[in-house]
Amino acid sequence: MDNTMLELCGLIKDFDGKRAVDDISITLKKGEILGLLGPNGAGKTTTIRMIMNIIAPDSGDIKILGEKFNEKLKDRIGYLPEERGLYRKMKVSETLQFFGRLKGMNSAFIKTRGEELLKKFDLFDYNDKKIEELSKGMAQKLQIITTIIHSPDLLILDEPFSGLDPINIELVKDLILEMKREGITIIFSTHLMDYAEKIVDSIVMVSKGKKVIDGNLNDVKSEYGKKFIKINYDGNGEFVSTLKYVKEFKDYGKEMEIELKDIKDKEKLLKDLVSKISINSFSLTEPSLNNIFIRNASGDSDLPGE
Amino acid sequence: MLQVILIFQGNKMKITAIIIREYKQIVKKKSFIIATILTPALMAAFIFIPMLLTKVGRQEKVIKIADYSEIIKGDFLEISKNNKYIKEKLKLKFIADTKLLDEQSSLIKNYEKSIEDKSNKDFVLADNYKNEILDKKIDGLLLIPTDIAETRRIYFCAENISDFEMNRFLNSSIKNILSSRILKEKIEDPGIVEIVQKATAEIKPDLFIIKEEGATKSSSGTAYMMSIFMLTILFSVLMGYGQLIMRGVIEEKNNRIVEVLISSTNTQSLFYGKIIGIGLAGLTQVGIWMVMGWLLMGKFSLGIDKSILNFLTLELGIYFIIFFIIGYFMYSILFSIVGASVNTDQEAQQYAAPITYLLIIPFMIGIMVTQNPNTPLVVGTSLFPLFTPTLMFMRISVATPAFSQILLSIALSVGFTILLAWLGAKIFRIGILMYGKKPSVKEIIKWIKYK
């Protein structure tokens, strides 16, 4: 059986004459985690809204689990929208019951599954509390629970990390991996490359509505090769720009990512560095997604729709 | 309605979940509980307080009379002896203090002169009289000028001049005294005086409302007041629940819950689930009011004016429920369309204003309805679906329109509501997912075609 969970083919969407999504195609295999990456305004949310049939594409095809979008599919998808919201006056338990029922679950099953998830997320003590009594982080966790309560086959998360503190981000990351272990296929969007890098199997990078990079994470990275050197230093690193064998570099103040024209020059670089600044660490790395992204897409402007 | 049934069959559990959520959300609100209890209390107050005031607070009014003409006093005292109204409600005192009388007399003359030469000076009351009124020693001062027979002008000064019953009594008493005086002066034959008096005597109407069950005695005031009262309740319930739906939709739209809802179920389930859920809450409230009202009436029926009891029949109650349901669906669909099309409460108020006007217009036509419930204009407007719930109900409450007209109005408004629901669900689908920007015509067509 074909194990393609999601297939987008040549999606195009215009808003007021501006192209928000320009010929985006994505294929997602069963059990994979795909990161839809790009800065704000790149067209990520618009793409996800089209997958969810919230807005209609101007052209292009969308197939989910091999089918065109239909009512029956809704119970097999979990969707977390970009902006979060729950009914403030409802209790946690009522919230789970409501959203579970909307996904076609019976109330006894919602109770067992809900309690299991609440425990996992450290929210079980709040079962009888109203949403308005929860902190922002708790409410977000609860919303993620409502998204996965029906054990969907396909999970679509729009910016799942936004608005969370580092501890909760870790938690959400763990949860995404946990879902993967359960066999759930996941697509999520984020502009936080560093977090995505640690959990995705494959990536689709979009910029100004266009797909710029697409593929397996390792393939993407190795395509850029190990031409990158990462240093941690003290001192003034500006002189690096004058070194002729350096192709490009990115200075973060205490850390620097340097790309060499030829990796053989790495010893020469180290010598030059040591003579000018104090080096704390020096390592050969793959480029970060952030770096790859910056090289592929610069000058993004905010587009409507996000 | 067929749509709703189809959605129910295909999506029973989901729409039920939405109905239950909406219902609970309203019924659990403090404001709902307060309104449910307070409204019957206010209704009771509306009915009982005036009654209690007339019974318990039967306060005698003290009226001083300065009779400069000296032709009224004697006859007035004569009338007072056998007059029920004076015995119960008025205490008349004729002033004898000549000094004060003279002072006031010149003040009146000054005033009358200023009217003649058009200098329009203010009417001035002697300080003693003024203070007596302001200190509430007397309730009013009636000045009868010397030339009353020619000018037929009297002056009445008081803090409160809106006691219509008393004003009418004083006016008609003085008028009668004057007329019989004039007649007696000019005509010697007492038989003719009697004939003229008989010919000009006032008419006291007894009013009856005719229904199939028989005639019930009433006053035009009661029927008018009660039908306006019922209309007000209908209006405030339709407005109140319409606005609740509108605000609920805006809230879901703003916190994007709507995206989750739409990705779990279809828009129709959401649209109808919402309207049905909140409607059931409204019906619960109205039901509680009716039961409470019925219990109150049963308990205190002896005290209540019989004309009010005659007015509030079971039949009227049933019509109230019917027109409430039709009106509720009609207006809640309109309000939810507005909610789905806007982004903020302020915008919503602006766009909801025309709907409010639609609900207010019946109040203006309402006066015509009470005057004559069967003019073509009234019949026509009461058959116009948007006005049917209020105007047809009002017509039923003041008179009994032809049953065929009632049926026709119900059929028309139900048909209209179904059409509105069909269109509303489509517009709702477009509006609720649009943020910040208006959908293009192309987009609207795409969504209306979308199934």
PDB file of N, CA, C and O in Angstrom, chain B residues 238-283:
ATOM      1  N   LEU B 238     -35.389  38.568  22.121  1.00  0.00           N
ATOM      2  CA  LEU B 238     -34.815  38.394  20.781  1.00  0.00           C
ATOM      3  C   LEU B 238     -33.495  39.143  20.660  1.00  0.00           C
ATOM      4  O   LEU B 238     -32.499  38.618  20.171  1.00  0.00           O
ATOM      5  N   MET B 239     -33.472  40.376  21.146  1.00  0.00           N
ATOM      6  CA  MET B 239     -32.259  41.182  21.094  1.00  0.00           C
ATOM      7  C   MET B 239     -31.169  40.532  21.935  1.00  0.00           C
ATOM      8  O   MET B 239     -30.039  40.365  21.499  1.00  0.00           O
ATOM      9  N   GLY B 240     -31.542  40.193  23.149  1.00  0.00           N
ATOM     10  CA  GLY B 240     -30.570  39.652  24.102  1.00  0.00           C
ATOM     11  C   GLY B 240     -29.890  38.402  23.572  1.00  0.00           C
ATOM     12  O   GLY B 240     -28.659  38.329  23.524  1.00  0.00           O
ATOM     13  N   TYR B 241     -30.697  37.436  23.120  1.00  0.00           N
ATOM     14  CA  TYR B 241     -30.100  36.184  22.663  1.00  0.00           C
ATOM     15  C   TYR B 241     -29.384  36.360  21.325  1.00  0.00           C
ATOM     16  O   TYR B 241     -28.356  35.738  21.085  1.00  0.00           O
ATOM     17  N   GLY B 242     -29.909  37.231  20.483  1.00  0.00           N
ATOM     18  CA  GLY B 242     -29.223  37.518  19.221  1.00  0.00           C
ATOM     19  C   GLY B 242     -27.822  38.054  19.480  1.00  0.00           C
ATOM     20  O   GLY B 242     -26.840  37.606  18.890  1.00  0.00           O
ATOM     21  N   GLN B 243     -27.747  38.994  20.407  1.00  0.00           N
ATOM     22  CA  GLN B 243     -26.450  39.598  20.717  1.00  0.00           C
ATOM     23  C   GLN B 243     -25.511  38.581  21.365  1.00  0.00           C
ATOM     24  O   GLN B 243     -24.309  38.604  21.122  1.00  0.00           O
ATOM     25  N   LEU B 244     -26.071  37.698  22.183  1.00  0.00           N
ATOM     26  CA  LEU B 244     -25.249  36.651  22.806  1.00  0.00           C
ATOM     27  C   LEU B 244     -24.575  35.802  21.734  1.00  0.00           C
ATOM     28  O   LEU B 244     -23.384  35.516  21.793  1.00  0.00           O
ATOM     29  N   ILE B 245     -25.379  35.391  20.738  1.00  0.00           N
ATOM     30  CA  ILE B 245     -24.825  34.579  19.658  1.00  0.00           C
ATOM     31  C   ILE B 245     -23.758  35.353  18.925  1.00  0.00           C
ATOM     32  O   ILE B 245     -22.666  34.850  18.657  1.00  0.00           O
ATOM     33  N   MET B 246     -24.061  36.611  18.647  1.00  0.00           N
ATOM     34  CA  MET B 246     -23.123  37.436  17.884  1.00  0.00           C
ATOM     35  C   MET B 246     -21.796  37.524  18.622  1.00  0.00           C
ATOM     36  O   MET B 246     -20.738  37.295  18.043  1.00  0.00           O
ATOM     37  N   ARG B 247     -21.859  37.796  19.899  1.00  0.00           N
ATOM     38  CA  ARG B 247     -20.614  37.944  20.660  1.00  0.00           C
ATOM     39  C   ARG B 247     -19.864  36.619  20.764  1.00  0.00           C
ATOM     40  O   ARG B 247     -18.646  36.587  20.697  1.00  0.00           O
ATOM     41  N   GLY B 248     -20.638  35.517  20.905  1.00  0.00           N
ATOM     42  CA  GLY B 248     -20.008  34.200  20.958  1.00  0.00           C
ATOM     43  C   GLY B 248     -19.235  33.902  19.685  1.00  0.00           C
ATOM     44  O   GLY B 248     -18.099  33.409  19.731  1.00  0.00           O
ATOM     45  N   VAL B 249     -19.849  34.241  18.549  1.00  0.00           N
ATOM     46  CA  VAL B 249     -19.190  33.988  17.263  1.00  0.00           C
ATOM     47  C   VAL B 249     -17.913  34.817  17.158  1.00  0.00           C
ATOM     48  O   VAL B 249     -16.862  34.319  16.757  1.00  0.00           O
ATOM     49  N   ILE B 250     -18.003  36.085  17.559  1.00  0.00           N
ATOM     50  CA  ILE B 250     -16.812  36.951  17.475  1.00  0.00           C
ATOM     51  C   ILE B 250     -15.709  36.413  18.375  1.00  0.00           C
ATOM     52  O   ILE B 250     -14.540  36.382  17.994  1.00  0.00           O
ATOM     53  N   GLU B 251     -16.099  35.937  19.558  1.00  0.00           N
ATOM     54  CA  GLU B 251     -15.093  35.400  20.480  1.00  0.00           C
ATOM     55  C   GLU B 251     -14.381  34.204  19.855  1.00  0.00           C
ATOM     56  O   GLU B 251     -13.153  34.143  19.819  1.00  0.00           O
ATOM     57  N   GLU B 252     -15.160  33.272  19.322  1.00  0.00           N
ATOM     58  CA  GLU B 252     -14.550  32.089  18.712  1.00  0.00           C
ATOM     59  C   GLU B 252     -13.679  32.467  17.526  1.00  0.00           C
ATOM     60  O   GLU B 252     -12.660  31.848  17.262  1.00  0.00           O
ATOM     61  N   LYS B 253     -14.129  33.505  16.832  1.00  0.00           N
ATOM     62  CA  LYS B 253     -13.374  33.937  15.670  1.00  0.00           C
ATOM     63  C   LYS B 253     -12.047  34.540  16.117  1.00  0.00           C
ATOM     64  O   LYS B 253     -11.001  34.245  15.555  1.00  0.00           O
ATOM     65  N   ASN B 254     -12.106  35.371  17.147  1.00  0.00           N
ATOM     66  CA  ASN B 254     -10.892  36.043  17.594  1.00  0.00           C
ATOM     67  C   ASN B 254      -9.888  35.102  18.226  1.00  0.00           C
ATOM     68  O   ASN B 254      -8.693  35.264  18.043  1.00  0.00           O
ATOM     69  N   ASN B 255     -10.347  34.114  19.006  1.00  0.00           N
ATOM     70  CA  ASN B 255      -9.353  33.229  19.606  1.00  0.00           C
ATOM     71  C   ASN B 255      -9.112  31.986  18.742  1.00  0.00           C
ATOM     72  O   ASN B 255      -8.440  31.062  19.159  1.00  0.00           O
ATOM     73  N   ARG B 256      -9.624  32.026  17.529  1.00  0.00           N
ATOM     74  CA  ARG B 256      -9.339  30.993  16.520  1.00  0.00           C
ATOM     75  C   ARG B 256      -9.836  29.601  16.902  1.00  0.00           C
ATOM     76  O   ARG B 256      -9.444  28.622  16.289  1.00  0.00           O
ATOM     77  N   ILE B 257     -10.672  29.512  17.929  1.00  0.00           N
ATOM     78  CA  ILE B 257     -11.254  28.212  18.231  1.00  0.00           C
ATOM     79  C   ILE B 257     -11.991  27.717  16.996  1.00  0.00           C
ATOM     80  O   ILE B 257     -12.044  26.533  16.706  1.00  0.00           O
ATOM     81  N   VAL B 258     -12.500  28.676  16.256  1.00  0.00           N
ATOM     82  CA  VAL B 258     -13.299  28.323  15.096  1.00  0.00           C
ATOM     83  C   VAL B 258     -12.520  27.435  14.118  1.00  0.00           C
ATOM     84  O   VAL B 258     -13.074  26.537  13.497  1.00  0.00           O
ATOM     85  N   GLU B 259     -11.202  27.656  14.025  1.00  0.00           N
ATOM     86  CA  GLU B 259     -10.415  26.817  13.121  1.00  0.00           C
ATOM     87  C   GLU B 259     -10.411  25.366  13.585  1.00  0.00           C
ATOM     88  O   GLU B 259     -10.465  24.437  12.781  1.00  0.00           O
ATOM     89  N   VAL B 260     -10.329  25.202  14.906  1.00  0.00           N
ATOM     90  CA  VAL B 260     -10.359  23.836  15.443  1.00  0.00           C
ATOM     91  C   VAL B 260     -11.739  23.225  15.211  1.00  0.00           C
ATOM     92  O   VAL B 260     -11.863  22.065  14.810  1.00  0.00           O
ATOM     93  N   LEU B 261     -12.778  24.049  15.436  1.00  0.00           N
ATOM     94  CA  LEU B 261     -14.140  23.542  15.269  1.00  0.00           C
ATOM     95  C   LEU B 261     -14.381  23.127  13.822  1.00  0.00           C
ATOM     96  O   LEU B 261     -14.916  22.057  13.544  1.00  0.00           O
ATOM     97  N   ILE B 262     -13.958  23.986  12.905  1.00  0.00           N
ATOM     98  CA  ILE B 262     -14.181  23.708  11.490  1.00  0.00           C
ATOM     99  C   ILE B 262     -13.358  22.495  11.041  1.00  0.00           C
ATOM    100  O   ILE B 262     -13.763  21.755  10.156  1.00  0.00           O
ATOM    101  N   SER B 263     -12.190  22.299  11.686  1.00  0.00           N
ATOM    102  CA  SER B 263     -11.391  21.149  11.276  1.00  0.00           C
ATOM    103  C   SER B 263     -11.896  19.866  11.935  1.00  0.00           C
ATOM    104  O   SER B 263     -11.376  18.788  11.678  1.00  0.00           O
ATOM    105  N   SER B 264     -12.892  19.988  12.818  1.00  0.00           N
ATOM    106  CA  SER B 264     -13.450  18.793  13.450  1.00  0.00           C
ATOM    107  C   SER B 264     -14.836  18.457  12.921  1.00  0.00           C
ATOM    108  O   SER B 264     -15.262  17.317  12.921  1.00  0.00           O
ATOM    109  N   THR B 265     -15.570  19.495  12.528  1.00  0.00           N
ATOM    110  CA  THR B 265     -16.927  19.258  12.042  1.00  0.00           C
ATOM    111  C   THR B 265     -17.225  20.276  10.952  1.00  0.00           C
ATOM    112  O   THR B 265     -16.411  21.141  10.688  1.00  0.00           O
ATOM    113  N   ASN B 266     -18.400  20.162  10.319  1.00  0.00           N
ATOM    114  CA  ASN B 266     -18.671  21.104   9.240  1.00  0.00           C
ATOM    115  C   ASN B 266     -19.307  22.387   9.759  1.00  0.00           C
ATOM    116  O   ASN B 266     -19.784  22.446  10.889  1.00  0.00           O
ATOM    117  N   THR B 267     -19.295  23.400   8.912  1.00  0.00           N
ATOM    118  CA  THR B 267     -19.795  24.704   9.352  1.00  0.00           C
ATOM    119  C   THR B 267     -21.262  24.658   9.716  1.00  0.00           C
ATOM    120  O   THR B 267     -21.684  25.334  10.636  1.00  0.00           O
ATOM    121  N   GLN B 268     -22.037  23.880   8.964  1.00  0.00           N
ATOM    122  CA  GLN B 268     -23.466  23.831   9.270  1.00  0.00           C
ATOM    123  C   GLN B 268     -23.723  23.330  10.689  1.00  0.00           C
ATOM    124  O   GLN B 268     -24.541  23.892  11.399  1.00  0.00           O
ATOM    125  N   SER B 269     -23.003  22.279  11.078  1.00  0.00           N
ATOM    126  CA  SER B 269     -23.183  21.767  12.438  1.00  0.00           C
ATOM    127  C   SER B 269     -22.874  22.855  13.449  1.00  0.00           C
ATOM    128  O   SER B 269     -23.569  23.010  14.457  1.00  0.00           O
ATOM    129  N   LEU B 270     -21.828  23.598  13.165  1.00  0.00           N
ATOM    130  CA  LEU B 270     -21.422  24.664  14.079  1.00  0.00           C
ATOM    131  C   LEU B 270     -22.494  25.747  14.130  1.00  0.00           C
ATOM    132  O   LEU B 270     -22.937  26.165  15.200  1.00  0.00           O
ATOM    133  N   PHE B 271     -22.934  26.151  12.945  1.00  0.00           N
ATOM    134  CA  PHE B 271     -23.920  27.221  12.803  1.00  0.00           C
ATOM    135  C   PHE B 271     -25.244  26.846  13.478  1.00  0.00           C
ATOM    136  O   PHE B 271     -25.740  27.550  14.351  1.00  0.00           O
ATOM    137  N   TYR B 272     -25.787  25.688  13.087  1.00  0.00           N
ATOM    138  CA  TYR B 272     -27.079  25.292  13.656  1.00  0.00           C
ATOM    139  C   TYR B 272     -26.937  24.860  15.113  1.00  0.00           C
ATOM    140  O   TYR B 272     -27.830  25.108  15.931  1.00  0.00           O
ATOM    141  N   GLY B 273     -25.815  24.225  15.439  1.00  0.00           N
ATOM    142  CA  GLY B 273     -25.600  23.780  16.820  1.00  0.00           C
ATOM    143  C   GLY B 273     -25.630  24.959  17.770  1.00  0.00           C
ATOM    144  O   GLY B 273     -26.257  24.924  18.830  1.00  0.00           O
ATOM    145  N   LYS B 274     -24.950  26.012  17.356  1.00  0.00           N
ATOM    146  CA  LYS B 274     -24.903  27.232  18.139  1.00  0.00           C
ATOM    147  C   LYS B 274     -26.298  27.813  18.328  1.00  0.00           C
ATOM    148  O   LYS B 274     -26.725  28.094  19.438  1.00  0.00           O
ATOM    149  N   ILE B 275     -26.999  27.979  17.203  1.00  0.00           N
ATOM    150  CA  ILE B 275     -28.311  28.626  17.255  1.00  0.00           C
ATOM    151  C   ILE B 275     -29.292  27.781  18.060  1.00  0.00           C
ATOM    152  O   ILE B 275     -30.028  28.302  18.900  1.00  0.00           O
ATOM    153  N   ILE B 276     -29.258  26.473  17.847  1.00  0.00           N
ATOM    154  CA  ILE B 276     -30.186  25.614  18.583  1.00  0.00           C
ATOM    155  C   ILE B 276     -29.839  25.611  20.069  1.00  0.00           C
ATOM    156  O   ILE B 276     -30.719  25.756  20.922  1.00  0.00           O
ATOM    157  N   GLY B 277     -28.558  25.483  20.385  1.00  0.00           N
ATOM    158  CA  GLY B 277     -28.135  25.424  21.791  1.00  0.00           C
ATOM    159  C   GLY B 277     -28.553  26.666  22.554  1.00  0.00           C
ATOM    160  O   GLY B 277     -29.159  26.588  23.629  1.00  0.00           O
ATOM    161  N   ILE B 278     -28.246  27.824  21.977  1.00  0.00           N
ATOM    162  CA  ILE B 278     -28.582  29.071  22.670  1.00  0.00           C
ATOM    163  C   ILE B 278     -30.090  29.270  22.673  1.00  0.00           C
ATOM    164  O   ILE B 278     -30.661  29.755  23.650  1.00  0.00           O
ATOM    165  N   GLY B 279     -30.742  28.851  21.590  1.00  0.00           N
ATOM    166  CA  GLY B 279     -32.198  28.952  21.532  1.00  0.00           C
ATOM    167  C   GLY B 279     -32.870  28.137  22.631  1.00  0.00           C
ATOM    168  O   GLY B 279     -33.829  28.584  23.252  1.00  0.00           O
ATOM    169  N   LEU B 280     -32.333  26.936  22.885  1.00  0.00           N
ATOM    170  CA  LEU B 280     -32.894  26.108  23.954  1.00  0.00           C
ATOM    171  C   LEU B 280     -32.715  26.795  25.306  1.00  0.00           C
ATOM    172  O   LEU B 280     -33.595  26.748  26.164  1.00  0.00           O
ATOM    173  N   ALA B 281     -31.585  27.465  25.468  1.00  0.00           N
ATOM    174  CA  ALA B 281     -31.370  28.214  26.708  1.00  0.00           C
ATOM    175  C   ALA B 281     -32.423  29.310  26.836  1.00  0.00           C
ATOM    176  O   ALA B 281     -33.004  29.514  27.907  1.00  0.00           O
ATOM    177  N   GLY B 282     -32.685  29.994  25.714  1.00  0.00           N
ATOM    178  CA  GLY B 282     -33.698  31.042  25.720  1.00  0.00           C
ATOM    179  C   GLY B 282     -35.073  30.497  26.048  1.00  0.00           C
ATOM    180  O   GLY B 282     -35.821  31.060  26.842  1.00  0.00           O
ATOM    181  N   LEU B 283     -35.371  29.336  25.457  1.00  0.00           N
ATOM    182  CA  LEU B 283     -36.663  28.705  25.685  1.00  0.00           C
ATOM    183  C   LEU B 283     -36.797  28.292  27.155  1.00  0.00           C
ATOM    184  O   LEU B 283     -37.867  28.418  27.752  1.00  0.00           O
TER     185      LEU B 283
END
